[in-house]
Every structure is written in C-alpha cells, then in structure tokens.
Amino acid sequence: MSKPALDIRYMKRALALARRGIGKTSPNPAVGCVIVKNGSVVGEGWHRRAGTPHAEIHALDMAGEAARGADLYVTLEPCCHQGATPPCTDALIAAGVRRVVAGMVDPNPLVAGKGLEELRGAGIVVESGLLETDCRELNPGFIKFVTTGLPHVIYKTAMTLDGAIATITGHSRWVTGEEARVQVHRLRARCDAVMVGVDTIIVDNPQLTVRHVRGRDPLRVVVDTRLRTPESVAVLSGPQAKKTIIATCETNPRVHRRYQVQGATVLVCEEQGGRVSMPDLLGKLGEMGVRTLLLEGGSRLAGDMVQAGLIDEFMLFYAPKIIGSDGFSAFALQGITTMDQAIRLRILDVRMFGPDVLVHAVPEAPCSRG
C-alpha cells in the first residue's frame, strides 16, 4: 500500500476513535489519535471527557517507548496551552515522535497553528489537512463556538409525509415510532442544551431528558416571552428543574421568583418583534458555555429561527402517515409567496429508523452568525 493510502487508512482509524467521544467531551472537542511504528499500530486513544487526558496522551501511554521515531495521526492539531490538562505538544516532543499528521488546524485562537509550529520547531515532521472535511464534521459545535461565540443549532422535528407535526386538535403523540424516538434521545445526549417554545411546554408537557439511551441530560431551555409556563410542568419538577432555563422578556423579579424557587434559571433577553430575540438568546447561551443546541419546536419558534438564518443543521423525521391540510406545519414562516423565495437545503444523508425516514440536511446558504 502506498504512503498516501496508508496515511488515509490510519487517519480513518483516528476518526473512528474520535467518534467514540462525541457527546461526551463538551466543552472540549472529540479527538482520536493513532501511533504507527514500522507499519504497525503501537498506540491509540481518544478524548473521553473534559478534564481527562487528551487522545494523544492515551495513545502515548499505550505506545510507551515504541512512540520514539513513530508517526502519529490525530484528527485535530495538538494543543500547546495549559488548560485542565498539560499541553500535548510537550508530551509529543518528550516522547520523540518522528512525524505528526493532523487532520485539521485547531480553530481555537489559543492554538490556531501554534501547536504545529511548536512541533516543527522541535524537529518533528508536521503535515495537516488530511481528511480535513471528515475531521471538521466531528465537532461542528466546538468549531462554531470558538470562532463565533455562538452555539451550533440543530433543528429536529417529527412530521407526517405531508409535513404536519400535529393534528388540528394539537395531538402529536406519537408522530414517529419508537426507533426514531430512541434516535432523538441519542441526539439529545450529544447536545449541551435542548430548546422548545412555551406552547410546546403547555401542549405536550415534555420532559426533554435522555431516557431511552445512556447519556447525560442536556440543559432544557424554554423560550417564554411573557412567562406563561405553568409551575406544574415536567421541566420544573424535581431536581432536574435546576437544569431548566426559562428565556423571557419579562423583567419583573417577583414573577421570576415563581420559577427560581423551583430551581430554574430565568434568563432575561432582549425583545425583537414582540418576542425573545433569538440572536440575543443564542449569544447568552454561548456565554453560559452551550456549544451545541438542539431545537425541538414548536413551529413558530422554528420559523423564526430558520428565517433568521440561525439553524445550522436539520434532522427531519418523516412518518409514513398523512393527516391532511388541517394539521400544524413544522415551520410557521412569513412572507414566502414564490418558490424562488424558498429556504433551500442540501441533503447530507437519508436513513431509516423502523418505518420512519430521517433526512439530515444543512442550509445551502451559510447560517447567520447573529
């Protein structure tokens, strides 16, 4: 096998390792690393959770003395700054690796090429950009956050084939089957926060937790301009209420107190068009450390977000059902009168979950940065 083909093979292995950490490492990126000596893998690792050793350290520990003179493949440029853990560049230099192949330069301004330059200065052969697109797809939330300060927004909805998310009465349980719902819980477990509008809270009373899979529960964000959220709803019940944020334009502290005594956080945002300003809310969530945000509804909130260009990814689940034109649409959009005004998406993937179809898409035009 030629050298470029071998490089690709080992970087693909590093990518596979990195995927094991997706949803577990926030606020850090998911990273995989492979060390190769004389054509054999002698060490490998991945970042498992924030505050623990990075992928390179796990791989070096496994390789031991075999790391000296070896080639190292890593999906993201090694860090060169002191954080919760020491710089990986120091460890690579001390271990005596011969060559480092990085999938992409770290967009974090604290690194941003400095790690690779430090390795070059120590006499290590450095290459970057191998399978860069695949490496970037590992950490869209991390990349957007460190470059803009805003969370990466994923919109998820379940609808019938004719685009309805509920019947004329508002009934929506369940649009899709169990397999699709399990996948949604996997998606929640990968995100820092999940967000819905107050109408969804009132009508559906969702828990917004991870119950069908193993994983951490995300923060729950309720967009409630005038604080209409009933105090008895699931997101305000029990110890999980401490992970609930109510985003509002209501400034009266006495009204806030109703929710704060249950453990929830009331987040006052700017008002835009009579509603919570989505750019302001996303900025505030970014300041709170939210890097990946899952938007689950409802249609008015989704419509506001998509028309403002604030959605980065779409996860659209379609059930093989039809309920007719009286149902509720997934998006409440304003002002689209001709097809050339339609919001265009680029489909990345189509998969089946039981009888239901998932369409994974991104906007054709880059999303707004707020």
PDB file of N, CA, C and O in Angstrom, residues 89-132:
ATOM      1  N   THR A  89       1.615  19.067  23.041  1.00  0.00           N
ATOM      2  CA  THR A  89       2.843  19.234  22.268  1.00  0.00           C
ATOM      3  C   THR A  89       4.067  18.875  23.108  1.00  0.00           C
ATOM      4  O   THR A  89       5.010  18.245  22.609  1.00  0.00           O
ATOM      5  N   ASP A  90       4.069  19.258  24.379  1.00  0.00           N
ATOM      6  CA  ASP A  90       5.207  18.927  25.252  1.00  0.00           C
ATOM      7  C   ASP A  90       5.375  17.414  25.361  1.00  0.00           C
ATOM      8  O   ASP A  90       6.501  16.897  25.314  1.00  0.00           O
ATOM      9  N   ALA A  91       4.252  16.706  25.498  1.00  0.00           N
ATOM     10  CA  ALA A  91       4.308  15.248  25.634  1.00  0.00           C
ATOM     11  C   ALA A  91       4.808  14.594  24.348  1.00  0.00           C
ATOM     12  O   ALA A  91       5.575  13.626  24.392  1.00  0.00           O
ATOM     13  N   LEU A  92       4.386  15.115  23.186  1.00  0.00           N
ATOM     14  CA  LEU A  92       4.819  14.531  21.904  1.00  0.00           C
ATOM     15  C   LEU A  92       6.312  14.751  21.688  1.00  0.00           C
ATOM     16  O   LEU A  92       7.021  13.852  21.212  1.00  0.00           O
ATOM     17  N   ILE A  93       6.781  15.936  22.040  1.00  0.00           N
ATOM     18  CA  ILE A  93       8.209  16.228  21.883  1.00  0.00           C
ATOM     19  C   ILE A  93       9.026  15.335  22.818  1.00  0.00           C
ATOM     20  O   ILE A  93      10.039  14.744  22.417  1.00  0.00           O
ATOM     21  N   ALA A  94       8.574  15.220  24.062  1.00  0.00           N
ATOM     22  CA  ALA A  94       9.299  14.387  25.042  1.00  0.00           C
ATOM     23  C   ALA A  94       9.308  12.924  24.639  1.00  0.00           C
ATOM     24  O   ALA A  94      10.286  12.201  24.898  1.00  0.00           O
ATOM     25  N   ALA A  95       8.240  12.471  23.983  1.00  0.00           N
ATOM     26  CA  ALA A  95       8.151  11.061  23.581  1.00  0.00           C
ATOM     27  C   ALA A  95       9.010  10.755  22.368  1.00  0.00           C
ATOM     28  O   ALA A  95       9.260   9.581  22.066  1.00  0.00           O
ATOM     29  N   GLY A  96       9.436  11.785  21.640  1.00  0.00           N
ATOM     30  CA  GLY A  96      10.322  11.574  20.499  1.00  0.00           C
ATOM     31  C   GLY A  96       9.643  11.091  19.238  1.00  0.00           C
ATOM     32  O   GLY A  96      10.276  10.389  18.427  1.00  0.00           O
ATOM     33  N   VAL A  97       8.365  11.438  19.034  1.00  0.00           N
ATOM     34  CA  VAL A  97       7.707  11.030  17.792  1.00  0.00           C
ATOM     35  C   VAL A  97       8.413  11.678  16.611  1.00  0.00           C
ATOM     36  O   VAL A  97       8.955  12.787  16.711  1.00  0.00           O
ATOM     37  N   ARG A  98       8.418  10.996  15.482  1.00  0.00           N
ATOM     38  CA  ARG A  98       9.140  11.461  14.294  1.00  0.00           C
ATOM     39  C   ARG A  98       8.294  12.395  13.437  1.00  0.00           C
ATOM     40  O   ARG A  98       8.785  13.377  12.875  1.00  0.00           O
ATOM     41  N   ARG A  99       6.985  12.072  13.341  1.00  0.00           N
ATOM     42  CA  ARG A  99       6.117  12.759  12.388  1.00  0.00           C
ATOM     43  C   ARG A  99       4.718  12.864  12.980  1.00  0.00           C
ATOM     44  O   ARG A  99       4.221  11.932  13.614  1.00  0.00           O
ATOM     45  N   VAL A 100       4.082  14.024  12.759  1.00  0.00           N
ATOM     46  CA  VAL A 100       2.710  14.232  13.215  1.00  0.00           C
ATOM     47  C   VAL A 100       1.862  14.642  12.019  1.00  0.00           C
ATOM     48  O   VAL A 100       2.184  15.600  11.308  1.00  0.00           O
ATOM     49  N   VAL A 101       0.788  13.901  11.793  1.00  0.00           N
ATOM     50  CA  VAL A 101      -0.173  14.210  10.733  1.00  0.00           C
ATOM     51  C   VAL A 101      -1.480  14.614  11.414  1.00  0.00           C
ATOM     52  O   VAL A 101      -2.115  13.793  12.083  1.00  0.00           O
ATOM     53  N   ALA A 102      -1.859  15.876  11.260  1.00  0.00           N
ATOM     54  CA  ALA A 102      -3.091  16.389  11.876  1.00  0.00           C
ATOM     55  C   ALA A 102      -4.168  16.538  10.825  1.00  0.00           C
ATOM     56  O   ALA A 102      -3.902  17.033   9.718  1.00  0.00           O
ATOM     57  N   GLY A 103      -5.386  16.143  11.169  1.00  0.00           N
ATOM     58  CA  GLY A 103      -6.480  16.258  10.223  1.00  0.00           C
ATOM     59  C   GLY A 103      -6.857  17.691   9.926  1.00  0.00           C
ATOM     60  O   GLY A 103      -7.248  18.027   8.806  1.00  0.00           O
ATOM     61  N   MET A 104      -6.751  18.564  10.931  1.00  0.00           N
ATOM     62  CA  MET A 104      -7.106  19.969  10.741  1.00  0.00           C
ATOM     63  C   MET A 104      -6.393  20.818  11.792  1.00  0.00           C
ATOM     64  O   MET A 104      -5.991  20.340  12.853  1.00  0.00           O
ATOM     65  N   VAL A 105      -6.229  22.086  11.466  1.00  0.00           N
ATOM     66  CA  VAL A 105      -5.697  23.056  12.413  1.00  0.00           C
ATOM     67  C   VAL A 105      -6.790  23.373  13.429  1.00  0.00           C
ATOM     68  O   VAL A 105      -7.968  23.486  13.083  1.00  0.00           O
ATOM     69  N   ASP A 106      -6.425  23.513  14.690  1.00  0.00           N
ATOM     70  CA  ASP A 106      -7.386  23.836  15.738  1.00  0.00           C
ATOM     71  C   ASP A 106      -7.863  25.278  15.558  1.00  0.00           C
ATOM     72  O   ASP A 106      -7.050  26.207  15.556  1.00  0.00           O
ATOM     73  N   PRO A 107      -9.187  25.514  15.391  1.00  0.00           N
ATOM     74  CA  PRO A 107      -9.679  26.885  15.212  1.00  0.00           C
ATOM     75  C   PRO A 107      -9.656  27.707  16.492  1.00  0.00           C
ATOM     76  O   PRO A 107      -9.883  28.915  16.443  1.00  0.00           O
ATOM     77  N   ASN A 108      -9.403  27.066  17.642  1.00  0.00           N
ATOM     78  CA  ASN A 108      -9.335  27.788  18.909  1.00  0.00           C
ATOM     79  C   ASN A 108      -8.182  28.794  18.854  1.00  0.00           C
ATOM     80  O   ASN A 108      -7.034  28.413  18.608  1.00  0.00           O
ATOM     81  N   PRO A 109      -8.450  30.091  19.063  1.00  0.00           N
ATOM     82  CA  PRO A 109      -7.375  31.091  18.991  1.00  0.00           C
ATOM     83  C   PRO A 109      -6.205  30.806  19.924  1.00  0.00           C
ATOM     84  O   PRO A 109      -5.085  31.269  19.668  1.00  0.00           O
ATOM     85  N   LEU A 110      -6.436  30.030  20.995  1.00  0.00           N
ATOM     86  CA  LEU A 110      -5.338  29.688  21.892  1.00  0.00           C
ATOM     87  C   LEU A 110      -4.338  28.744  21.240  1.00  0.00           C
ATOM     88  O   LEU A 110      -3.196  28.617  21.703  1.00  0.00           O
ATOM     89  N   VAL A 111      -4.772  28.068  20.164  1.00  0.00           N
ATOM     90  CA  VAL A 111      -3.893  27.127  19.461  1.00  0.00           C
ATOM     91  C   VAL A 111      -3.664  27.638  18.029  1.00  0.00           C
ATOM     92  O   VAL A 111      -2.625  28.216  17.732  1.00  0.00           O
ATOM     93  N   ALA A 112      -4.641  27.431  17.148  1.00  0.00           N
ATOM     94  CA  ALA A 112      -4.654  28.032  15.798  1.00  0.00           C
ATOM     95  C   ALA A 112      -3.312  27.988  15.080  1.00  0.00           C
ATOM     96  O   ALA A 112      -2.797  29.001  14.620  1.00  0.00           O
ATOM     97  N   GLY A 113      -2.704  26.804  14.989  1.00  0.00           N
ATOM     98  CA  GLY A 113      -1.450  26.643  14.264  1.00  0.00           C
ATOM     99  C   GLY A 113      -0.213  26.701  15.144  1.00  0.00           C
ATOM    100  O   GLY A 113       0.870  26.258  14.730  1.00  0.00           O
ATOM    101  N   LYS A 114      -0.370  27.233  16.339  1.00  0.00           N
ATOM    102  CA  LYS A 114       0.805  27.362  17.233  1.00  0.00           C
ATOM    103  C   LYS A 114       1.319  25.994  17.668  1.00  0.00           C
ATOM    104  O   LYS A 114       2.521  25.813  17.862  1.00  0.00           O
ATOM    105  N   GLY A 115       0.401  25.030  17.836  1.00  0.00           N
ATOM    106  CA  GLY A 115       0.830  23.698  18.229  1.00  0.00           C
ATOM    107  C   GLY A 115       1.679  23.036  17.163  1.00  0.00           C
ATOM    108  O   GLY A 115       2.728  22.438  17.454  1.00  0.00           O
ATOM    109  N   LEU A 116       1.243  23.150  15.912  1.00  0.00           N
ATOM    110  CA  LEU A 116       2.017  22.562  14.811  1.00  0.00           C
ATOM    111  C   LEU A 116       3.368  23.253  14.672  1.00  0.00           C
ATOM    112  O   LEU A 116       4.394  22.598  14.403  1.00  0.00           O
ATOM    113  N   GLU A 117       3.394  24.571  14.854  1.00  0.00           N
ATOM    114  CA  GLU A 117       4.645  25.308  14.733  1.00  0.00           C
ATOM    115  C   GLU A 117       5.621  24.910  15.839  1.00  0.00           C
ATOM    116  O   GLU A 117       6.831  24.789  15.614  1.00  0.00           O
ATOM    117  N   GLU A 118       5.096  24.664  17.033  1.00  0.00           N
ATOM    118  CA  GLU A 118       5.942  24.238  18.139  1.00  0.00           C
ATOM    119  C   GLU A 118       6.572  22.874  17.843  1.00  0.00           C
ATOM    120  O   GLU A 118       7.754  22.642  18.153  1.00  0.00           O
ATOM    121  N   LEU A 119       5.794  21.979  17.244  1.00  0.00           N
ATOM    122  CA  LEU A 119       6.317  20.661  16.890  1.00  0.00           C
ATOM    123  C   LEU A 119       7.403  20.780  15.811  1.00  0.00           C
ATOM    124  O   LEU A 119       8.441  20.113  15.883  1.00  0.00           O
ATOM    125  N   ARG A 120       7.145  21.639  14.816  1.00  0.00           N
ATOM    126  CA  ARG A 120       8.159  21.851  13.767  1.00  0.00           C
ATOM    127  C   ARG A 120       9.451  22.392  14.381  1.00  0.00           C
ATOM    128  O   ARG A 120      10.564  21.990  14.002  1.00  0.00           O
ATOM    129  N   GLY A 121       9.308  23.314  15.319  1.00  0.00           N
ATOM    130  CA  GLY A 121      10.484  23.890  15.958  1.00  0.00           C
ATOM    131  C   GLY A 121      11.309  22.875  16.718  1.00  0.00           C
ATOM    132  O   GLY A 121      12.507  23.074  16.942  1.00  0.00           O
ATOM    133  N   ALA A 122      10.668  21.775  17.114  1.00  0.00           N
ATOM    134  CA  ALA A 122      11.375  20.702  17.831  1.00  0.00           C
ATOM    135  C   ALA A 122      11.937  19.659  16.870  1.00  0.00           C
ATOM    136  O   ALA A 122      12.465  18.627  17.327  1.00  0.00           O
ATOM    137  N   GLY A 123      11.811  19.907  15.565  1.00  0.00           N
ATOM    138  CA  GLY A 123      12.369  18.983  14.577  1.00  0.00           C
ATOM    139  C   GLY A 123      11.440  17.867  14.151  1.00  0.00           C
ATOM    140  O   GLY A 123      11.861  16.946  13.441  1.00  0.00           O
ATOM    141  N   ILE A 124      10.181  17.929  14.537  1.00  0.00           N
ATOM    142  CA  ILE A 124       9.211  16.905  14.143  1.00  0.00           C
ATOM    143  C   ILE A 124       8.638  17.252  12.776  1.00  0.00           C
ATOM    144  O   ILE A 124       8.307  18.423  12.505  1.00  0.00           O
ATOM    145  N   VAL A 125       8.515  16.279  11.903  1.00  0.00           N
ATOM    146  CA  VAL A 125       7.889  16.473  10.593  1.00  0.00           C
ATOM    147  C   VAL A 125       6.386  16.654  10.815  1.00  0.00           C
ATOM    148  O   VAL A 125       5.745  15.826  11.473  1.00  0.00           O
ATOM    149  N   VAL A 126       5.812  17.720  10.295  1.00  0.00           N
ATOM    150  CA  VAL A 126       4.412  18.040  10.537  1.00  0.00           C
ATOM    151  C   VAL A 126       3.657  18.187   9.227  1.00  0.00           C
ATOM    152  O   VAL A 126       4.127  18.855   8.302  1.00  0.00           O
ATOM    153  N   GLU A 127       2.495  17.551   9.145  1.00  0.00           N
ATOM    154  CA  GLU A 127       1.596  17.702   7.994  1.00  0.00           C
ATOM    155  C   GLU A 127       0.186  17.925   8.529  1.00  0.00           C
ATOM    156  O   GLU A 127      -0.162  17.418   9.605  1.00  0.00           O
ATOM    157  N   SER A 128      -0.631  18.650   7.789  1.00  0.00           N
ATOM    158  CA  SER A 128      -2.010  18.873   8.243  1.00  0.00           C
ATOM    159  C   SER A 128      -2.948  18.914   7.044  1.00  0.00           C
ATOM    160  O   SER A 128      -2.524  19.114   5.908  1.00  0.00           O
ATOM    161  N   GLY A 129      -4.250  18.702   7.314  1.00  0.00           N
ATOM    162  CA  GLY A 129      -5.265  18.784   6.266  1.00  0.00           C
ATOM    163  C   GLY A 129      -5.702  17.448   5.703  1.00  0.00           C
ATOM    164  O   GLY A 129      -6.526  17.408   4.787  1.00  0.00           O
ATOM    165  N   LEU A 130      -5.203  16.326   6.249  1.00  0.00           N
ATOM    166  CA  LEU A 130      -5.594  15.014   5.738  1.00  0.00           C
ATOM    167  C   LEU A 130      -7.016  14.689   6.201  1.00  0.00           C
ATOM    168  O   LEU A 130      -7.307  14.718   7.402  1.00  0.00           O
ATOM    169  N   LEU A 131      -7.907  14.409   5.248  1.00  0.00           N
ATOM    170  CA  LEU A 131      -9.324  14.134   5.534  1.00  0.00           C
ATOM    171  C   LEU A 131      -9.936  15.251   6.389  1.00  0.00           C
ATOM    172  O   LEU A 131     -10.708  15.018   7.315  1.00  0.00           O
ATOM    173  N   GLU A 132      -9.583  16.491   6.025  1.00  0.00           N
ATOM    174  CA  GLU A 132      -9.998  17.632   6.840  1.00  0.00           C
ATOM    175  C   GLU A 132     -11.520  17.764   6.947  1.00  0.00           C
ATOM    176  O   GLU A 132     -12.055  18.067   8.022  1.00  0.00           O
TER     177      GLU A 132
END
